Amino acid sequence: MQPFLLLYVSLHKQINMKKAILFLSWVLIFTTFSHAQIFKLDGLYISGGYGFGAATIETNNSINNSNNLQYNSYQNYSVGPFTLQTEYGVSSKIGIAFHVANMHSFEKGSYTEKVWNQNTNAFETLTSTFNNAKHVTGMSVRINNHFSKSEKLDVYWGVGLGQNKTRYNISTTGSHSMANPLNETPIFAELYLGGRTYFNDHWGAYAEVGFMKTFVIAGFTWRQKK
């Protein structure tokens, strides 16, 4: 099962990278023929989206290396991150933003293990089940540089610095804990390129690519029209 999961993750990342390249090409072509800037001083911009290509929960290596253990079933998947960002224009080019990303990883299954019984002086085969979850909330402060000269598309690049808060829900009937709570990065940095386009005076769509919680984030955006 695990080789198929690894193949799926690899293909998923390749697809996301192709999407990122196409998006960057579209941004560069569009901004080449742009003339006026859409991002405004004192403007308020709120965006909500969903990320693609998030990493799943990681298993404990001590379990995988056990010679006495055999998986009966195993599932490993992630949901999110769901993102929310509020940005304020401190100039006609620079915006300060507060960004929140929330994602959830899950794993569940069962395994059989040979355990030595001292009373009988023999190995016994025991079946264990597990159903674990990992919940991560990342909060960061961002600085966005809006460089496009367009009335239709707002293009920007930015950097961010934030902190992760992680919570585990671990449920297992065996002696092993499948989640690995030691592999954490409480402080993280972001580098990304984004673009927004609007359907009317207030509502539009946006996308970001780069080094974030995921490779690609896309969703809807709202602006305060003055």
Coordinates of C-alpha atoms in Angstrom, one line a residue:
M1 CA 0.0 0.0 0.0
Q2 CA 2.8 2.4 0.9
P3 CA 4.5 2.3 -2.6
F4 CA 1.2 3.4 -4.1
L5 CA 0.9 6.3 -1.6
L6 CA 4.4 7.4 -2.4
L7 CA 3.6 7.3 -6.1
Y8 CA 0.4 9.3 -5.5
V9 CA 2.3 12.0 -3.5
S10 CA 5.0 12.2 -6.2
L11 CA 2.5 12.6 -9.0
H12 CA 0.5 15.1 -7.0
K13 CA 3.5 17.3 -6.4
Q14 CA 4.4 17.2 -10.1
I15 CA 0.9 18.2 -11.1
N16 CA 1.0 21.1 -8.6
M17 CA 4.4 22.2 -9.9
K18 CA 3.0 22.3 -13.5
K19 CA 0.1 24.4 -12.3
A20 CA 2.5 26.7 -10.6
I21 CA 4.6 27.2 -13.8
L22 CA 1.5 27.8 -15.8
F23 CA 0.2 30.4 -13.3
L24 CA 3.6 32.2 -13.3
S25 CA 3.6 32.3 -17.1
W26 CA 0.1 33.7 -17.2
V27 CA 1.1 36.4 -14.6
L28 CA 4.1 37.5 -16.5
I29 CA 2.2 37.7 -19.8
F30 CA -0.6 39.6 -18.3
T31 CA 1.5 42.1 -16.5
T32 CA 3.5 42.9 -19.6
F33 CA 0.5 44.5 -21.2
S34 CA -0.8 46.2 -18.0
H35 CA -1.0 49.9 -17.5
A36 CA -2.7 51.0 -14.2
Q37 CA -2.4 49.7 -10.7
I38 CA -5.3 48.1 -8.8
F39 CA -3.8 47.9 -5.3
K40 CA -4.5 51.0 -3.3
L41 CA -3.1 52.9 -0.3
D42 CA -5.4 52.3 2.8
G43 CA -7.2 49.5 0.9
L44 CA -8.5 46.5 2.9
Y45 CA -8.3 43.0 1.3
I46 CA -9.6 39.7 2.7
S47 CA -8.9 36.4 1.1
G48 CA -9.9 32.8 1.8
G49 CA -8.6 29.8 0.0
Y50 CA -7.6 26.1 0.0
G51 CA -4.1 24.7 -0.4
F52 CA -3.0 21.7 -2.6
G53 CA -0.1 19.4 -2.0
A54 CA 0.1 19.3 1.8
A55 CA 2.2 16.6 3.5
T56 CA 0.4 13.8 5.3
I57 CA 1.1 12.7 8.9
E58 CA 4.4 10.8 9.3
T59 CA 4.6 7.3 10.8
N60 CA 7.0 6.3 13.5
N61 CA 10.1 4.6 12.0
S62 CA 10.4 2.2 14.9
I63 CA 7.2 0.5 13.7
N64 CA 8.2 0.3 10.1
N65 CA 11.5 -1.3 11.1
S66 CA 10.0 -4.0 13.2
N67 CA 10.4 -7.5 11.9
N68 CA 7.6 -8.9 13.9
L69 CA 4.9 -6.5 12.6
Q70 CA 2.7 -6.7 9.5
Y71 CA 0.1 -4.2 8.4
N72 CA -3.4 -5.5 7.7
S73 CA -4.6 -2.1 6.4
Y74 CA -3.3 1.5 6.3
Q75 CA -4.8 4.8 5.2
N76 CA -3.0 8.2 5.2
Y77 CA -4.4 11.5 4.0
S78 CA -4.6 15.2 4.6
V79 CA -7.3 17.9 4.5
G80 CA -6.4 21.5 3.9
P81 CA -4.8 23.8 4.6
F82 CA -7.8 26.2 4.7
T83 CA -6.4 29.7 4.6
L84 CA -7.6 33.2 5.6
Q85 CA -5.7 36.4 5.1
T86 CA -6.4 40.1 5.9
E87 CA -4.2 42.7 4.2
Y88 CA -4.0 46.4 4.6
G89 CA -2.3 48.8 2.1
V90 CA 0.3 50.9 3.9
S91 CA 1.3 52.4 0.6
S92 CA 0.4 52.0 -3.1
K93 CA 2.8 49.1 -3.4
I94 CA 3.3 47.6 0.1
G95 CA 0.7 45.7 2.1
I96 CA 0.9 44.2 5.6
A97 CA -1.1 41.0 6.1
F98 CA -2.0 38.5 8.8
H99 CA -2.3 35.0 7.5
V100 CA -3.8 31.9 9.1
A101 CA -3.6 28.3 7.7
N102 CA -5.3 25.3 9.3
M103 CA -4.7 21.7 8.1
H104 CA -5.5 18.2 9.3
S105 CA -3.7 14.9 8.7
F106 CA -5.2 11.5 9.5
E107 CA -4.0 7.9 9.5
K108 CA -5.8 4.8 10.5
G109 CA -5.5 1.0 10.1
S110 CA -4.5 -2.2 11.8
Y111 CA -1.5 -4.4 12.2
T112 CA -0.6 -7.8 13.6
E113 CA 2.5 -8.3 15.8
K114 CA 4.3 -11.3 17.4
V115 CA 4.7 -10.6 21.1
W116 CA 6.6 -12.9 23.5
N117 CA 4.5 -14.2 26.3
Q118 CA 6.6 -15.0 29.4
N119 CA 3.9 -17.1 31.0
T120 CA 3.7 -19.6 28.1
N121 CA 7.3 -19.1 26.8
A122 CA 6.0 -18.7 23.3
F123 CA 5.2 -15.9 20.8
E124 CA 1.6 -14.8 20.5
T125 CA 0.0 -13.0 17.5
L126 CA -1.8 -9.8 18.6
T127 CA -3.9 -7.5 16.4
S128 CA -3.9 -3.8 17.1
T129 CA -5.8 -0.9 15.6
F130 CA -5.0 2.8 15.4
N131 CA -6.8 6.0 14.4
N132 CA -4.7 9.1 14.7
A133 CA -5.0 12.7 13.7
K134 CA -2.7 15.7 13.6
H135 CA -4.1 19.3 13.6
V136 CA -1.8 22.2 12.7
T137 CA -2.6 25.9 12.8
G138 CA 0.0 28.3 11.3
M139 CA -0.2 32.0 11.9
S140 CA 2.1 34.4 10.1
V141 CA 2.7 38.1 9.4
R142 CA 3.4 38.9 5.8
I143 CA 4.8 41.8 3.8
N144 CA 3.5 41.9 0.2
N145 CA 5.0 43.9 -2.6
H146 CA 2.4 44.7 -5.3
F147 CA 4.3 45.4 -8.5
S148 CA 1.8 45.1 -11.4
K149 CA 0.4 48.1 -13.2
S150 CA -3.1 46.8 -14.0
E151 CA -6.7 47.6 -13.4
K152 CA -7.7 43.9 -13.8
L153 CA -5.0 42.0 -12.1
D154 CA -3.1 42.6 -8.8
V155 CA 0.2 40.7 -8.8
Y156 CA 2.5 40.6 -5.8
W157 CA 5.3 38.8 -4.2
G158 CA 5.8 38.5 -0.5
V159 CA 7.6 37.1 2.5
G160 CA 6.2 35.9 5.8
L161 CA 7.3 34.7 9.2
G162 CA 5.1 32.7 11.5
Q163 CA 4.5 30.0 14.1
N164 CA 2.9 26.6 14.0
K165 CA 0.6 25.2 16.8
T166 CA 0.2 21.4 16.6
R167 CA -2.3 19.2 18.4
Y168 CA -2.4 15.4 18.2
N169 CA -5.3 13.0 18.8
I170 CA -3.8 9.5 19.2
S171 CA -5.9 6.4 19.6
T172 CA -4.4 2.9 19.4
T173 CA -5.0 -0.4 21.0
G174 CA -1.4 -1.6 20.6
S175 CA 1.9 -0.7 22.2
H176 CA 3.0 1.6 19.4
S177 CA 2.0 5.2 18.7
M178 CA 1.8 5.8 15.0
A179 CA 2.2 9.6 15.1
N180 CA 5.6 11.1 15.5
P181 CA 5.2 14.3 17.6
L182 CA 8.9 15.0 17.6
N183 CA 9.2 16.0 14.0
E184 CA 7.8 19.6 14.3
T185 CA 8.9 23.0 13.0
P186 CA 7.3 25.6 15.3
I187 CA 8.8 28.6 13.4
F188 CA 8.4 28.8 9.6
A189 CA 9.1 31.3 6.8
E190 CA 7.2 31.9 3.6
L191 CA 8.2 33.1 0.1
Y192 CA 5.5 33.3 -2.6
L193 CA 4.1 34.9 -5.7
G194 CA 0.4 35.8 -5.9
G195 CA -2.2 37.3 -8.1
R196 CA -5.8 38.6 -7.7
T197 CA -8.4 39.4 -10.3
Y198 CA -11.9 40.9 -9.6
F199 CA -15.3 40.1 -11.0
N200 CA -16.9 43.3 -9.7
D201 CA -16.1 46.2 -7.3
H202 CA -15.7 43.9 -4.3
W203 CA -15.4 40.2 -5.2
G204 CA -12.7 38.3 -7.1
A205 CA -10.4 35.3 -7.1
Y206 CA -6.8 34.8 -6.2
A207 CA -4.0 32.3 -6.3
E208 CA -0.5 32.0 -4.7
V209 CA 2.5 29.7 -5.5
G210 CA 5.7 29.3 -3.6
F211 CA 7.2 28.0 -0.3
M212 CA 4.2 28.0 2.0
K213 CA 2.1 25.3 3.8
T214 CA 1.6 24.0 0.3
F215 CA 2.9 24.7 -3.2
V216 CA -0.4 26.2 -4.4
I217 CA -3.2 28.1 -2.6
A218 CA -6.4 29.3 -4.5
G219 CA -9.7 30.8 -3.5
F220 CA -11.8 34.0 -3.3
T221 CA -11.0 37.5 -2.3
W222 CA -12.9 40.6 -1.1
R223 CA -11.8 44.2 -1.2
Q224 CA -13.0 47.4 0.3
K225 CA -13.9 49.7 -2.6
K226 CA -13.5 53.4 -2.0

